[in-house]
PDB file of N, CA and C in Angstrom:
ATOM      1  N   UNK A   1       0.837  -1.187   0.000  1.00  0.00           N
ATOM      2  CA  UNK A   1       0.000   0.000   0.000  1.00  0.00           C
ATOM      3  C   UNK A   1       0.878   1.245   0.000  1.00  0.00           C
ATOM      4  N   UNK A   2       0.503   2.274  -0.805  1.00  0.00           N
ATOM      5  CA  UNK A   2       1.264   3.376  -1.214  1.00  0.00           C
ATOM      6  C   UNK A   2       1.188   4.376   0.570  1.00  0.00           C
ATOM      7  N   UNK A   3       1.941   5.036   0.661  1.00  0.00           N
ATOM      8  CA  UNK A   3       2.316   5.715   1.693  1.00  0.00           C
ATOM      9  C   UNK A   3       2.341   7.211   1.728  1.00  0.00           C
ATOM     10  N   UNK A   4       2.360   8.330   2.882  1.00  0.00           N
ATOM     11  CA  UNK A   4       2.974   9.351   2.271  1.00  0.00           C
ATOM     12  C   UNK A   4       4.203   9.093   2.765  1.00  0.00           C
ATOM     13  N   UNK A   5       5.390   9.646   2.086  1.00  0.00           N
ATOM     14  CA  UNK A   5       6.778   9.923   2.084  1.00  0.00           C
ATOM     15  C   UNK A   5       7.950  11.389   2.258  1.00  0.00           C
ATOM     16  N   UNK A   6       8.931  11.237   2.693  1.00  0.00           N
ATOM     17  CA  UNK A   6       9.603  12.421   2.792  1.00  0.00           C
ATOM     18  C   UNK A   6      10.518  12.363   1.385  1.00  0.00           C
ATOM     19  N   UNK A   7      11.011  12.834   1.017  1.00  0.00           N
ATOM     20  CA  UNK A   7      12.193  13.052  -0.017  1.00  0.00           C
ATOM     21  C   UNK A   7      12.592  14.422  -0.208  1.00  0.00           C
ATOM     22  N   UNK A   8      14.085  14.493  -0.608  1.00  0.00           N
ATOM     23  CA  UNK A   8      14.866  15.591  -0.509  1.00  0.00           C
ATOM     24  C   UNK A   8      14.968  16.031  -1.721  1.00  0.00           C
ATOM     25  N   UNK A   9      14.321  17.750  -1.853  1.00  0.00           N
ATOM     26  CA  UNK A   9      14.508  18.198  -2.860  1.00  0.00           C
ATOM     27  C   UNK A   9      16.032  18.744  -3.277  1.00  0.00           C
ATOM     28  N   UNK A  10      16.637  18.523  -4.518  1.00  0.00           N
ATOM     29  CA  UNK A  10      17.926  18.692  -4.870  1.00  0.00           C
ATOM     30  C   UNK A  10      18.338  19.978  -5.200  1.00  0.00           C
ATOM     31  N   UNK A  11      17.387  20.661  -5.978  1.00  0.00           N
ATOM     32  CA  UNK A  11      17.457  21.840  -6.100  1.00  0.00           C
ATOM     33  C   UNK A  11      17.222  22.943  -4.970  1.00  0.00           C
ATOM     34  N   UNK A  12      16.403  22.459  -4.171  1.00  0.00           N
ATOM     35  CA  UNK A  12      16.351  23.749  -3.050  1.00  0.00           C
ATOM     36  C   UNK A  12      17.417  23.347  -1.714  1.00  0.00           C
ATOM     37  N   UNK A  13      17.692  21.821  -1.498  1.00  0.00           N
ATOM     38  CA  UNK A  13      18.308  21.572  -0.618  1.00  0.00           C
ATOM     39  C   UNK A  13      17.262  21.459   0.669  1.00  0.00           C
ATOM     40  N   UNK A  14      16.040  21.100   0.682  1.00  0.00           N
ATOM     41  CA  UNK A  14      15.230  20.664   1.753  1.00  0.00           C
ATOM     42  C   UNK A  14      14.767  19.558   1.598  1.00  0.00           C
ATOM     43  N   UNK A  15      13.928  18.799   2.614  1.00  0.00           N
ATOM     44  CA  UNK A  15      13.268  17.287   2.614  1.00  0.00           C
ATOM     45  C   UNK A  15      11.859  18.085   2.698  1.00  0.00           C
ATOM     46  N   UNK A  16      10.827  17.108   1.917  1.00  0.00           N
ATOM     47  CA  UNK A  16       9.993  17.366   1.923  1.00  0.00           C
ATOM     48  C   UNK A  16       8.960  16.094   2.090  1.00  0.00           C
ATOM     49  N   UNK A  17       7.760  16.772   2.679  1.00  0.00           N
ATOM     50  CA  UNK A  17       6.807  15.367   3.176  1.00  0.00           C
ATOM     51  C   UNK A  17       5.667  15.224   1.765  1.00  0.00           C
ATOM     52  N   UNK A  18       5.502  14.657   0.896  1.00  0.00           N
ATOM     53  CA  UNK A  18       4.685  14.095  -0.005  1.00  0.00           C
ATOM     54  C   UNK A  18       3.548  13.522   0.101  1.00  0.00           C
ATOM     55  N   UNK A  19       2.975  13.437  -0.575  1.00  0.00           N
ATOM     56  CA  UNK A  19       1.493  12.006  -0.423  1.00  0.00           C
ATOM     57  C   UNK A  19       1.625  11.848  -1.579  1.00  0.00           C
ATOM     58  N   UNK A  20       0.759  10.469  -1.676  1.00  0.00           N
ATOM     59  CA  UNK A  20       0.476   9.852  -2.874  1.00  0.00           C
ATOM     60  C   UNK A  20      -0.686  10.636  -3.680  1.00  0.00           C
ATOM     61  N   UNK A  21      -0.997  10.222  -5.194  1.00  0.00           N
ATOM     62  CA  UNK A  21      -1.509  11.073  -5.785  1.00  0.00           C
ATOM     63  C   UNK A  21      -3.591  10.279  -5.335  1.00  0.00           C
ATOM     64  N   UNK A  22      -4.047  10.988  -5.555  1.00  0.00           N
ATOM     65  CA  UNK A  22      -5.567  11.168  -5.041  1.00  0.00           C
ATOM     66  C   UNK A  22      -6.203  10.051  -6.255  1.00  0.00           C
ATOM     67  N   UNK A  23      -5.578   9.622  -7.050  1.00  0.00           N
ATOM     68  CA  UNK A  23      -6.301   9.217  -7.905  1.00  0.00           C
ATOM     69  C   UNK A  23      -7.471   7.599  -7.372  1.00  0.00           C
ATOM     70  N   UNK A  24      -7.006   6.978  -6.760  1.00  0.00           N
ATOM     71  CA  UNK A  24      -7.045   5.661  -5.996  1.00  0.00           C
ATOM     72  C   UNK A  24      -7.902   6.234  -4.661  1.00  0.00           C
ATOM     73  N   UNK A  25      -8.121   7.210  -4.095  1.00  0.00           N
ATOM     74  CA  UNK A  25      -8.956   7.402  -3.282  1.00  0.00           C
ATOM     75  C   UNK A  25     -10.486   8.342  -3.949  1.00  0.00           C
ATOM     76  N   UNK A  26     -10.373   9.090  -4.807  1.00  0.00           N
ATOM     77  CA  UNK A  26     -11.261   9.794  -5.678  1.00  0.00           C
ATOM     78  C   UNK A  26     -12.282   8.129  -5.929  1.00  0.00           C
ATOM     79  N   UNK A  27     -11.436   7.243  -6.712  1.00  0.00           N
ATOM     80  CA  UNK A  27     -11.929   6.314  -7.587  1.00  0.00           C
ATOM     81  C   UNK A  27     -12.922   5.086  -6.874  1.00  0.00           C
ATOM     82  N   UNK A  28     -12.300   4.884  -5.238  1.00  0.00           N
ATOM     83  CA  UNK A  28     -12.909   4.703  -4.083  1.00  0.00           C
ATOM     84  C   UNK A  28     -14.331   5.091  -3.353  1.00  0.00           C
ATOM     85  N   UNK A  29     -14.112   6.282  -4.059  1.00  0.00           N
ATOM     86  CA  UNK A  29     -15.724   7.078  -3.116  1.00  0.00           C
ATOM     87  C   UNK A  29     -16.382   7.375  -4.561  1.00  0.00           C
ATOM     88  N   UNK A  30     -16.157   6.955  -5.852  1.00  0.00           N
ATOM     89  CA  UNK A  30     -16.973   6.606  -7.180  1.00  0.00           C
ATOM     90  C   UNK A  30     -17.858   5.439  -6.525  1.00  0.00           C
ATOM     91  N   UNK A  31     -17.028   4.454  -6.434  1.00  0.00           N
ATOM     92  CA  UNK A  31     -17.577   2.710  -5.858  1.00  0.00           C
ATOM     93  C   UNK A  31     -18.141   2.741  -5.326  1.00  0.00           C
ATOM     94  N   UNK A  32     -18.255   4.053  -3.837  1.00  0.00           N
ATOM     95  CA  UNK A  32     -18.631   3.531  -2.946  1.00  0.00           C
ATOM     96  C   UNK A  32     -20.196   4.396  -2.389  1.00  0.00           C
ATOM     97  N   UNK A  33     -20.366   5.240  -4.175  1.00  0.00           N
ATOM     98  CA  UNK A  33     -21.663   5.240  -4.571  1.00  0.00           C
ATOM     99  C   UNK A  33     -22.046   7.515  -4.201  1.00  0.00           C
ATOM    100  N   UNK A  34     -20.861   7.760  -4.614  1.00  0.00           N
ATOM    101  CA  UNK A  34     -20.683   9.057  -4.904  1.00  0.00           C
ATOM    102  C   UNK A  34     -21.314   9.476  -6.190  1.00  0.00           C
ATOM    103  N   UNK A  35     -21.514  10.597  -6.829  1.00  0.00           N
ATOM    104  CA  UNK A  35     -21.724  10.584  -8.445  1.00  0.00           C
ATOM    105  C   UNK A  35     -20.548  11.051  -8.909  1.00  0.00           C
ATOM    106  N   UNK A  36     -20.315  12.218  -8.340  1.00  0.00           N
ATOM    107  CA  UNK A  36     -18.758  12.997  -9.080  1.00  0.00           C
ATOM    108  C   UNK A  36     -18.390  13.226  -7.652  1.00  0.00           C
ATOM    109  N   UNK A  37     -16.526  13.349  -7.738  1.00  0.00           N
ATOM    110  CA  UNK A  37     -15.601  13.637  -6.882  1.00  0.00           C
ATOM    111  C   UNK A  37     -14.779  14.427  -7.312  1.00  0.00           C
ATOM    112  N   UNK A  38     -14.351  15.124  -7.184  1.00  0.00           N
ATOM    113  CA  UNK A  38     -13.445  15.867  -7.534  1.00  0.00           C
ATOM    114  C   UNK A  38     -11.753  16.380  -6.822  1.00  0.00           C
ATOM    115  N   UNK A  39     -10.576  16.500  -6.887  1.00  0.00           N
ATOM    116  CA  UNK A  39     -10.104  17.807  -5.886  1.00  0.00           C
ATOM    117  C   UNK A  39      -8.888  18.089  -6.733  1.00  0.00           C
ATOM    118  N   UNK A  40      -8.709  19.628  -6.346  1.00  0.00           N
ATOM    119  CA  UNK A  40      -7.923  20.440  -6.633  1.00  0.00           C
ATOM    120  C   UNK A  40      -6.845  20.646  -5.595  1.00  0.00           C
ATOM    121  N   UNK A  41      -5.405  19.787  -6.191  1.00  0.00           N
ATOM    122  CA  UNK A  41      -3.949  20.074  -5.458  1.00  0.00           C
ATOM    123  C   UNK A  41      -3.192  20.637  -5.940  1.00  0.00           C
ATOM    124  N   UNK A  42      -1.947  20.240  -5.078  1.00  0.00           N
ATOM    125  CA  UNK A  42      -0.889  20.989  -5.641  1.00  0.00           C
ATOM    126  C   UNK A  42      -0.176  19.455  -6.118  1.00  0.00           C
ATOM    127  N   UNK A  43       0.799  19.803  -7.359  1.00  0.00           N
ATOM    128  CA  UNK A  43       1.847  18.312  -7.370  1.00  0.00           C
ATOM    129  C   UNK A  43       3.402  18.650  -7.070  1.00  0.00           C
ATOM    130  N   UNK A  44       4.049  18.086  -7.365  1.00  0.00           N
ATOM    131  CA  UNK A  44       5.523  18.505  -7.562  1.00  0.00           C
ATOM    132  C   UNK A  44       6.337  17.056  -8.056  1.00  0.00           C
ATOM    133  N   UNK A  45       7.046  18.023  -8.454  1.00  0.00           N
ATOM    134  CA  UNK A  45       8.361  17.060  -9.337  1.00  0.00           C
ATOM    135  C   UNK A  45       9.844  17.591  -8.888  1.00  0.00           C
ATOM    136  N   UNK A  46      10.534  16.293  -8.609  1.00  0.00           N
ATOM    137  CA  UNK A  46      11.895  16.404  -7.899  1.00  0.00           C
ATOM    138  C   UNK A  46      12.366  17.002  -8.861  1.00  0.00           C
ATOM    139  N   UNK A  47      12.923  18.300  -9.683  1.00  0.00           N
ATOM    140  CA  UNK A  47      13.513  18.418 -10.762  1.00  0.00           C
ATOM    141  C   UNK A  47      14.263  19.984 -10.544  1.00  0.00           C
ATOM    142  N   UNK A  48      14.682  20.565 -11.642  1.00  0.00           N
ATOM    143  CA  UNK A  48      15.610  21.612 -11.713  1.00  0.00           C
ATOM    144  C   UNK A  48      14.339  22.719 -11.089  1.00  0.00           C
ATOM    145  N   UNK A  49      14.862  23.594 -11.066  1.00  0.00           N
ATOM    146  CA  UNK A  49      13.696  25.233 -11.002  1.00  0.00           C
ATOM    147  C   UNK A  49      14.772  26.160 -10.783  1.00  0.00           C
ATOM    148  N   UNK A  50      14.211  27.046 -12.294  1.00  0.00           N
ATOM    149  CA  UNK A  50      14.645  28.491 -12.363  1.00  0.00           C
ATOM    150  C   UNK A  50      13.527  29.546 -12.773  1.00  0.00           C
ATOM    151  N   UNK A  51      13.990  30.554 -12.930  1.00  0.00           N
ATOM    152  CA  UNK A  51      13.288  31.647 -13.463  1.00  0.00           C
ATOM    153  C   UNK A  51      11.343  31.518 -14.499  1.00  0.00           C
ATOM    154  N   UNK A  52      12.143  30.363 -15.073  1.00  0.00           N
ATOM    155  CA  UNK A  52      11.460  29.708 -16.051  1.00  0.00           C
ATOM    156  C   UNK A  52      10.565  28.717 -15.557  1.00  0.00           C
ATOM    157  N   UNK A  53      11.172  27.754 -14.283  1.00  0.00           N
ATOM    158  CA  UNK A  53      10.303  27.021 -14.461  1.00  0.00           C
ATOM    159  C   UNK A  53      10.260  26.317 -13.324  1.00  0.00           C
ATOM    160  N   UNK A  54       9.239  26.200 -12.326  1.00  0.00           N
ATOM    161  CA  UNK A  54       8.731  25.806 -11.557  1.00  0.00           C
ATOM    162  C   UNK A  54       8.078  24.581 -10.991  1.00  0.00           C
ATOM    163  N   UNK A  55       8.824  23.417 -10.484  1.00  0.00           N
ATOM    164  CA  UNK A  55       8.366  22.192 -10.240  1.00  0.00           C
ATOM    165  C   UNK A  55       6.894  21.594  -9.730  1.00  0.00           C
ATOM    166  N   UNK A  56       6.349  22.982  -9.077  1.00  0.00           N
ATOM    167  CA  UNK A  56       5.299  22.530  -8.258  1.00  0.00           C
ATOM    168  C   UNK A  56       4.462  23.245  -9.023  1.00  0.00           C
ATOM    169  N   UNK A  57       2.974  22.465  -8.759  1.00  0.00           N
ATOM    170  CA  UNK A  57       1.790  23.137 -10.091  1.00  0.00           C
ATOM    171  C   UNK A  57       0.636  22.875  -9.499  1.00  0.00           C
ATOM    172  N   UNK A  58      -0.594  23.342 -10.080  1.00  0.00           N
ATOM    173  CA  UNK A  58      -1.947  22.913  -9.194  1.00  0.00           C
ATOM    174  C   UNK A  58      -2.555  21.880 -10.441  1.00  0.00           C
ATOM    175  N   UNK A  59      -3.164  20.882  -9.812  1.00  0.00           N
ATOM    176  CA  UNK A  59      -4.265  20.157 -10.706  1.00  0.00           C
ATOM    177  C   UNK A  59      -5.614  20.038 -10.532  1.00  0.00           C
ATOM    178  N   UNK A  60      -6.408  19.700 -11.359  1.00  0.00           N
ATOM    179  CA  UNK A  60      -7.817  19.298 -11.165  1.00  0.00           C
ATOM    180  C   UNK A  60      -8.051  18.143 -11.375  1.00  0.00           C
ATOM    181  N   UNK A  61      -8.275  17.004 -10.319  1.00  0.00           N
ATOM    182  CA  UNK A  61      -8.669  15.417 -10.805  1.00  0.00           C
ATOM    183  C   UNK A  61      -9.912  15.156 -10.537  1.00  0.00           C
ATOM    184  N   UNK A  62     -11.290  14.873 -11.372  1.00  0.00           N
ATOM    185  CA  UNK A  62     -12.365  14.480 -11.456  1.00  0.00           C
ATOM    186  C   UNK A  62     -12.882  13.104 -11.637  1.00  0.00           C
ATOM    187  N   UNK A  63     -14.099  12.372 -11.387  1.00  0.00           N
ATOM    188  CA  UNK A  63     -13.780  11.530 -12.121  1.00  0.00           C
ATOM    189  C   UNK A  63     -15.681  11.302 -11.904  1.00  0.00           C
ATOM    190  N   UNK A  64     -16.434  10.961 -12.151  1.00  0.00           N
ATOM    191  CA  UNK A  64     -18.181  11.095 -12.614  1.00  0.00           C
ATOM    192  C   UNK A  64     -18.683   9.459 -13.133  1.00  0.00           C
ATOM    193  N   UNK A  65     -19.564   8.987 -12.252  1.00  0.00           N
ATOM    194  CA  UNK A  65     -20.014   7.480 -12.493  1.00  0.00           C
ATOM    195  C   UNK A  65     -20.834   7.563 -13.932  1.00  0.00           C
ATOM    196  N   UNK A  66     -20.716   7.018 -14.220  1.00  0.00           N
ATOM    197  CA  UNK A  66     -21.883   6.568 -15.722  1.00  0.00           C
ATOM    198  C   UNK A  66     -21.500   7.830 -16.766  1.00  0.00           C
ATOM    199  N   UNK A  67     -20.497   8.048 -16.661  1.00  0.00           N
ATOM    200  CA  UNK A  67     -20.087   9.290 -17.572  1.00  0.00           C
ATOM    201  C   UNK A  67     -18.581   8.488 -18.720  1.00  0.00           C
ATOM    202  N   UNK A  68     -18.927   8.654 -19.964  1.00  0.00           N
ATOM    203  CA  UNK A  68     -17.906   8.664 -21.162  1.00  0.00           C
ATOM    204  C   UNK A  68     -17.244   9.787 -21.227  1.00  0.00           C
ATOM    205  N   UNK A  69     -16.303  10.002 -22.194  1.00  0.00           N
ATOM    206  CA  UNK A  69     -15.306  10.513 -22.404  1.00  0.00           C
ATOM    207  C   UNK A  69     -15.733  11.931 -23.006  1.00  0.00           C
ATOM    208  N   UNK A  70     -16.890  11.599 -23.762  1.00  0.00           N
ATOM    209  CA  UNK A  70     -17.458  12.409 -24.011  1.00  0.00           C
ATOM    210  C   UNK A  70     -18.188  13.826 -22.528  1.00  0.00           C
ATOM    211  N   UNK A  71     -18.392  13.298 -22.283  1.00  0.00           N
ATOM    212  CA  UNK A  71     -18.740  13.710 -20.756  1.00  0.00           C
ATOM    213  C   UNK A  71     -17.588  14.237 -19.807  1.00  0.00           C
ATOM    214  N   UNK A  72     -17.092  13.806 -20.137  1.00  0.00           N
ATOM    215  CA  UNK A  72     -15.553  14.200 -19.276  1.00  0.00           C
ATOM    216  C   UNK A  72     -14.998  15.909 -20.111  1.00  0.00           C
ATOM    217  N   UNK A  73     -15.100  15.391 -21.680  1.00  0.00           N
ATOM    218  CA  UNK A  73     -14.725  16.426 -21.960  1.00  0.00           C
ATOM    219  C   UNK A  73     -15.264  17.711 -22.050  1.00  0.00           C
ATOM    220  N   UNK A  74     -16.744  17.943 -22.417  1.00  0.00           N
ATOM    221  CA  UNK A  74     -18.057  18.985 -21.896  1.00  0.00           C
ATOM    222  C   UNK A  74     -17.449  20.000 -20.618  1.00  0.00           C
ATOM    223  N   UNK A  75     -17.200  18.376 -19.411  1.00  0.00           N
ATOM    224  CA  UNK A  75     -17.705  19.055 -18.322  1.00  0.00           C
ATOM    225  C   UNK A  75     -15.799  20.031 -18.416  1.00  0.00           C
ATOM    226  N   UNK A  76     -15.040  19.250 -18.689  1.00  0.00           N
ATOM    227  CA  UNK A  76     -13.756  19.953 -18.790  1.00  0.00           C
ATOM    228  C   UNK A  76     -13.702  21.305 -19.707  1.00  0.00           C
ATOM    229  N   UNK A  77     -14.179  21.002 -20.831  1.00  0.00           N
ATOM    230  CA  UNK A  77     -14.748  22.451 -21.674  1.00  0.00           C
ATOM    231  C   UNK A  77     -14.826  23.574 -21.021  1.00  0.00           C
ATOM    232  N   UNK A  78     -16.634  23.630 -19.956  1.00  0.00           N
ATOM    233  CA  UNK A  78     -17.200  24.104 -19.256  1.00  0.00           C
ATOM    234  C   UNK A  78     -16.265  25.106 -18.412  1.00  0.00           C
ATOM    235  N   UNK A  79     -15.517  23.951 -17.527  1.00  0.00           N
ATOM    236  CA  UNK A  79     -14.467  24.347 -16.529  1.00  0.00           C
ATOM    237  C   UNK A  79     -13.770  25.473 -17.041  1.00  0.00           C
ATOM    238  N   UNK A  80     -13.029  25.329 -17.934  1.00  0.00           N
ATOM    239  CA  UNK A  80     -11.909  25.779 -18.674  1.00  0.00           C
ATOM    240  C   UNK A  80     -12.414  27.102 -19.222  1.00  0.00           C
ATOM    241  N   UNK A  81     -13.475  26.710 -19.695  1.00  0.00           N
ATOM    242  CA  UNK A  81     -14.253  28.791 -19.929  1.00  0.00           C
ATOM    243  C   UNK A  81     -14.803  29.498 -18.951  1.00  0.00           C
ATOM    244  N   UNK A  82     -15.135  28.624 -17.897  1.00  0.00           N
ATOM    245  CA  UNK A  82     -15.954  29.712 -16.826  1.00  0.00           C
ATOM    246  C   UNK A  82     -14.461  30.072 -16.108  1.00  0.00           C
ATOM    247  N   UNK A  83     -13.325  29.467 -16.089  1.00  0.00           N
ATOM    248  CA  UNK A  83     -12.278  30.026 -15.749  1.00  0.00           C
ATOM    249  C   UNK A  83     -11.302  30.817 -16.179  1.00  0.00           C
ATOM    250  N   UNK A  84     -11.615  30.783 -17.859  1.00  0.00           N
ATOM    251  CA  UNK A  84     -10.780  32.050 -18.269  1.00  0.00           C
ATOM    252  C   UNK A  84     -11.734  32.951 -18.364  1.00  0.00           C
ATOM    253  N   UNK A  85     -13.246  33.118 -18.295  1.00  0.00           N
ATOM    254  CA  UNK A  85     -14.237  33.966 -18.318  1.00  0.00           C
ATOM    255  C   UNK A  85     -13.898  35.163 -17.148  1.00  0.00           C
ATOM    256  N   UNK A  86     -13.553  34.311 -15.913  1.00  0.00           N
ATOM    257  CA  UNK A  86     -13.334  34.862 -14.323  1.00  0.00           C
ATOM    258  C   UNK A  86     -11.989  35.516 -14.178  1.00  0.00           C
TER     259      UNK A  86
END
């Protein structure tokens, strides 16, 4: 079973405490008779960062019972304009 974890970032020179990614618990409370779940984190990647470019990022993971791909993409559409609308 996946864990959360510490690991040391190389570039900044700190340890940092992690979790695993949400996907496996979202997909859990689908089963366990949710309709849609959703959440909005942060991620990160052990990697370089400069000026340019920044390891850590926010995501949106969804996931909707009895819904196709088609459906996925609407509701992602949706998202995506009422947020550059705002």
């Amino acid at each position: 079973t996946a864990r959360p974890f510490i690991t040391h970032h190389n570039e900044l020179n700190i340890d940092m405490n992690l979790r695993i990614a949400p996907e496996l618990f979202l997909k859990q409370l689908v089963i366990g008779g949710l309709d849609r779940v959703y959440e909005i984190g942060r991620l990160f990647r052990n990697e370089g960062i400069d000026q340019t470019h920044n390891p850590e990022f926010t995501t949106c993971e969804f996931y909707e019972a009895y819904a196709d791909y088609h459906d996925l993409m609407e509701t992602t559409e949706d998202m995506v304009s009422n947020i550059v609308l705002e």
